[in-house]
Structure formats: C-alpha cells, structure tokens
Short mmCIF file of C-alpha atoms in Angstrom, two decimals:
data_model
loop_
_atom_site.label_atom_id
_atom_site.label_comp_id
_atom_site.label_asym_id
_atom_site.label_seq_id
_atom_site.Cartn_x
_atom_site.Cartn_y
_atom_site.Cartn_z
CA UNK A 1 60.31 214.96 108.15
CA UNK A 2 59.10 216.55 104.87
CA UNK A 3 60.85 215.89 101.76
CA UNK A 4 62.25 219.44 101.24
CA UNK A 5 63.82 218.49 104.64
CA UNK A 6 65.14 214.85 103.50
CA UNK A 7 66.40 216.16 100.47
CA UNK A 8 68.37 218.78 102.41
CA UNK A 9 69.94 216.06 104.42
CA UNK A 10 71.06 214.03 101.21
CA UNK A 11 74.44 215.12 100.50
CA UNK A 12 74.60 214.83 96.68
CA UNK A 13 77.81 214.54 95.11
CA UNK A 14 78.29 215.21 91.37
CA UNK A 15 80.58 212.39 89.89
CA UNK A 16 82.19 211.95 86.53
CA UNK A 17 81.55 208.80 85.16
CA UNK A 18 83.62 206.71 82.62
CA UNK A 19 84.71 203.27 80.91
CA UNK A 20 87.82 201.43 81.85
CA UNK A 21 87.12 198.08 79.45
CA UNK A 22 83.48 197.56 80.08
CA UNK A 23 83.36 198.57 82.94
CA UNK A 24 82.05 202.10 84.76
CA UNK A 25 83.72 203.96 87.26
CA UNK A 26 83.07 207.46 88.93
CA UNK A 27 85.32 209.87 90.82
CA UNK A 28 84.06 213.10 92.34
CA UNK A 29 84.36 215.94 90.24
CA UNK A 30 85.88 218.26 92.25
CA UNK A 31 89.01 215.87 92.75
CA UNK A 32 89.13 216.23 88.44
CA UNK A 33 91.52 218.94 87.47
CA UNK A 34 90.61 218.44 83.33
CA UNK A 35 90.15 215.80 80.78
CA UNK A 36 92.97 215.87 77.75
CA UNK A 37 93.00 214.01 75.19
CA UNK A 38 95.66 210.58 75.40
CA UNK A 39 99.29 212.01 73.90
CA UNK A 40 102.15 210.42 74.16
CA UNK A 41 103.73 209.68 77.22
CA UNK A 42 107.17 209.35 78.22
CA UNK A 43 108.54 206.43 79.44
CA UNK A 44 109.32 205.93 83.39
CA UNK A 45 112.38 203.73 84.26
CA UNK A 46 111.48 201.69 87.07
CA UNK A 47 107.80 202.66 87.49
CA UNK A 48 105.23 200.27 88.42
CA UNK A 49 103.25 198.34 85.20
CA UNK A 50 100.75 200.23 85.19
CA UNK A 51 102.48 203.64 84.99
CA UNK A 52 102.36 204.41 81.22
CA UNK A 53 104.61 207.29 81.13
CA UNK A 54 104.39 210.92 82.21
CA UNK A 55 103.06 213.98 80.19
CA UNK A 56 104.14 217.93 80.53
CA UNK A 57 100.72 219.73 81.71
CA UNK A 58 101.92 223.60 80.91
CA UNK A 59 105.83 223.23 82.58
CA UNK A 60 104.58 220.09 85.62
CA UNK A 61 105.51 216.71 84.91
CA UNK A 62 102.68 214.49 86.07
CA UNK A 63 102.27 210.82 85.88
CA UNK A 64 100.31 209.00 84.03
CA UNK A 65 98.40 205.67 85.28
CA UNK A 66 96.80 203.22 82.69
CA UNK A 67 93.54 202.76 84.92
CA UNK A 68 93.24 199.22 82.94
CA UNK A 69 96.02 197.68 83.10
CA UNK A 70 95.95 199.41 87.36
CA UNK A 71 92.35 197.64 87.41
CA UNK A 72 93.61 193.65 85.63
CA UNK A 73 91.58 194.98 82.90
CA UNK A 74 92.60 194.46 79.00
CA UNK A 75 93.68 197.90 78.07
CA UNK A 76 92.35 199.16 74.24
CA UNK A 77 95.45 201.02 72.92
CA UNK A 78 93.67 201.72 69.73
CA UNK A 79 90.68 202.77 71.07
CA UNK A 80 90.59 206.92 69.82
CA UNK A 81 87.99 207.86 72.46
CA UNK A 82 90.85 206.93 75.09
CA UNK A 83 91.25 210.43 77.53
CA UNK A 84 93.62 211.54 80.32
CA UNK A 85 91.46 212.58 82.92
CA UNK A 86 93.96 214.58 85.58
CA UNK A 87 92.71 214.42 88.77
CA UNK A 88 94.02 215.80 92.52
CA UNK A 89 94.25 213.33 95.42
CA UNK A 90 93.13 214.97 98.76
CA UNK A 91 96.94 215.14 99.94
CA UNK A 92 97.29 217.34 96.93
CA UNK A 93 99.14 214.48 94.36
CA UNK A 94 98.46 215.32 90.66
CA UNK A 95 98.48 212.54 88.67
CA UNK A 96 96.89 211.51 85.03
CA UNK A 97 93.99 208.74 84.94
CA UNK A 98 94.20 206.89 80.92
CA UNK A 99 90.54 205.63 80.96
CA UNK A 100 88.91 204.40 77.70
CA UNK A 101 85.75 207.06 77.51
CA UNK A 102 84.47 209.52 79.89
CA UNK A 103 80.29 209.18 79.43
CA UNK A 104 78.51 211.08 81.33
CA UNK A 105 78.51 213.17 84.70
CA UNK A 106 75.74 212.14 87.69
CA UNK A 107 74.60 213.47 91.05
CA UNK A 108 75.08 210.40 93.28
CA UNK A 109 73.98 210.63 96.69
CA UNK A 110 76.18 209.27 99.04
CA UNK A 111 73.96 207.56 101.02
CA UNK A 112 73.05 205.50 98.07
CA UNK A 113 76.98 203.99 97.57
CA UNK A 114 77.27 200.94 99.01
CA UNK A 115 80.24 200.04 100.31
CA UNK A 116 82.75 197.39 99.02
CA UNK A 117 83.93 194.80 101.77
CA UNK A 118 87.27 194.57 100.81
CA UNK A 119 90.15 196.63 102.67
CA UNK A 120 92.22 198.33 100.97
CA UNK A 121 90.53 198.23 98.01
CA UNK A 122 90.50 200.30 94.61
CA UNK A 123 86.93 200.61 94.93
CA UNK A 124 85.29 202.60 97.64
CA UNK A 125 81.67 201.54 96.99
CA UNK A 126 79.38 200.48 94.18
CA UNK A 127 76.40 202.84 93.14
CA UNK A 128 73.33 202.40 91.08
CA UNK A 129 72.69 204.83 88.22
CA UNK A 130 69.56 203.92 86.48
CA UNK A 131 70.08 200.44 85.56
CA UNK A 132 73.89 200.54 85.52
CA UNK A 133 75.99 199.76 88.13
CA UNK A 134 79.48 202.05 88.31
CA UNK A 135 82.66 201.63 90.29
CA UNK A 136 83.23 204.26 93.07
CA UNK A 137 87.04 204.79 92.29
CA UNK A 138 88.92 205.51 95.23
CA UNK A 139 91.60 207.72 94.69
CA UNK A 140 93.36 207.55 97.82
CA UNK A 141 94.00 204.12 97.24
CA UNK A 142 95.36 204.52 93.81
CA UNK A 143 97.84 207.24 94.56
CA UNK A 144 99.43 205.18 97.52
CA UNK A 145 99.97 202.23 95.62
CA UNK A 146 101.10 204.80 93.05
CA UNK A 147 103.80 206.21 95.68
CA UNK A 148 104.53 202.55 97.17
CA UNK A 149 105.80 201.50 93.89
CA UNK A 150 107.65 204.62 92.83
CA UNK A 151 109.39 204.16 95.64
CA UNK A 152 109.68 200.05 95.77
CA UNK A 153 110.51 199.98 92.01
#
C-alpha cells in the first residue's frame, strides 16, 4: 500500500482541544455549535451539581454544564479565560460546556485514540498530541447523565 493510499484510509478528525483544571480534553468540531464567552447563568432548581445555570443563546434556553465540577475537578471561578463552548449531541441536545480555556484545534486520527476501559465512561479514548496527552470527551455520555438527572432531580 503506498502512503497516498494509507493516508486516504486514515480518517482524520479535526478536534477542539481545551483545559478543564489541568487537564486537556477534545471534542469533535463539528459537534461545536460556538464558543461564548462565560456570562452569567441562571440558576436551575433541582438540577444536578454540576449544572451551573442556563443562558439565552438568541431566544433558546440551553443548559449550561460546569465540565469541572461534571469531571471531580476543582473548578477556577475566577479564572477570565473561562468559555462556554455550545456543543450538539448526535440526538440533536444543545447544551453549554464551562471549560477553563479552549487552546488549540488538532487533526487526530482516529485510529490513533486509544480507547478507555471503563464503561460508561466520560471519556471515550485518550490521544497523543505531540507530547501531551488529551481526554477524548464523550458527549453522549455527558448529555445522558445530563437528562438522567434532570429528570431524577
């Protein structure tokens, strides 16, 4: 096989990559909908802990997840590089992502992700980017536990 014909087969994905404490974590870009900047959020009765509010994006109400305190991670509420990145689950949920700094975009091929034993879990693999090794967030996850505990709470 030549490598024009190995590189065809690689199915590159480009990823947006960011900081939740010190760690990194990616999500595919075409699941991102845009990145705002953190505004105040208003408060949810009832929601799960890690729901910090919601926010009005032009007229829709969308929650808003702290990805740190979601992840067991110490959140930094004073840090001002802190973003909403609004994202799209693939059953269509929009939803806001609060992660501390959004770094850097990366074509990751998917072959390269390796996988995380745990079922169930946040995480659908871990990937190597240079020397740094990022989080492959699994959104699927997140919005079901999202929609459990809207629904439990």
């Amino acid at each position: 096989m030549t490598e024009t014909a190995e590189a065809a087969d690689a199915q590159i994905v480009k990823m947006i990559v960011f900081t939740v404490g010190e760690q990194e974590y990616c999500i595919p870009i075409l699941s991102v909908r845009e990145i705002r900047g953190f505004e105040k959020t208003t408060a949810l009765p009832f929601a799960p802990h890690y729901v910090c509010g919601a926010i009005n994006l032009r007229g829709i109400i969308l929650t808003v997840i702290d990805l740190a305190v979601y992840l067991n991670i110490q959140p930094q509420p004073n840090n001002p590089r802190r973003v909403v990145v609004i994202v799209e689950s693939k059953n269509g949920i929009v939803y806001g992502l609060l992660v501390d700094r959004v770094i850097d975009m990366a074509d990751v091929n998917i072959d390269t992700i390796q996988s995380v034993p745990e079922e169930g879990s946040s995480l659908s693999g871990l990937v190597t980017i240079g020397n740094r090794m990022i989080g492959v967030l699994r959104l699927e996850t997140v919005v079901s536990k999202l929609v459990e505990g809207m629904v439990s709470a």
